[in-house]
Each structure stands twice: as C-alpha cells, then as structure tokens.
Amino acid sequence: MTWSIADVIATRSGHVALAAGDLIMTGSPAGVGPVVQGQSYCVEINGLPDAEFHYTL
C-alpha cells in the first residue's frame, strides 16, 4: 500500500464520520483489471465474517 492504514483512516475521518464496522475501500494496484457489471468478490479478514459484494449497475 502507498499509505499506512493509520494514515488512510486519519485522512478519511477528516472528510466523513467513521463508525465501528465501516469499511474503507481503497483502489487497486497497477495492473489489476476493473470490476465489471455482473462480477462479485469476497473480502476475507481474519477474525471477521466474510463480506461478499456483487457489482450491479
């Protein structure tokens, strides 16, 4: 990552109120293709339930 997690949280919290359970989604590194309509993805964080997202517009 370009910035530390603490820096991302500090910067974001200066723009919007953050609460427990909020997710901050950052961009992808160069070379990763875009998510397109109809795709889904799953976020896995140790100790937390998985979160699945479906991209539909």
Short mmCIF file of N, CA, C and O in Angstrom, two decimals, residues 12-13 15-19 22:
data_model
loop_
_atom_site.label_atom_id
_atom_site.label_comp_id
_atom_site.label_asym_id
_atom_site.label_seq_id
_atom_site.Cartn_x
_atom_site.Cartn_y
_atom_site.Cartn_z
N ARG A 12 -9.34 9.85 5.87
CA ARG A 12 -10.77 9.64 5.58
C ARG A 12 -11.63 10.24 6.68
O ARG A 12 -12.67 10.84 6.42
N SER A 13 -11.23 10.06 7.95
CA SER A 13 -12.05 10.57 9.05
C SER A 13 -12.08 12.09 9.09
O SER A 13 -12.94 12.68 9.74
N HIS A 15 -12.83 13.71 6.47
CA HIS A 15 -13.83 14.06 5.46
C HIS A 15 -15.22 13.55 5.81
O HIS A 15 -16.22 14.17 5.43
N VAL A 16 -15.31 12.40 6.47
CA VAL A 16 -16.60 11.82 6.84
C VAL A 16 -16.47 11.22 8.24
O VAL A 16 -15.38 10.85 8.67
N ALA A 17 -17.59 11.13 8.93
CA ALA A 17 -17.60 10.50 10.25
C ALA A 17 -17.52 8.99 10.07
O ALA A 17 -18.31 8.41 9.32
N LEU A 18 -16.56 8.36 10.71
CA LEU A 18 -16.43 6.91 10.65
C LEU A 18 -16.98 6.30 11.93
O LEU A 18 -16.85 6.87 13.00
N ALA A 19 -17.57 5.12 11.80
CA ALA A 19 -18.13 4.41 12.95
C ALA A 19 -17.64 2.97 12.93
O ALA A 19 -17.18 2.47 11.89
N ASP A 22 -17.53 0.33 9.81
CA ASP A 22 -17.38 0.95 8.49
C ASP A 22 -16.22 0.31 7.74
O ASP A 22 -15.22 -0.10 8.35
#
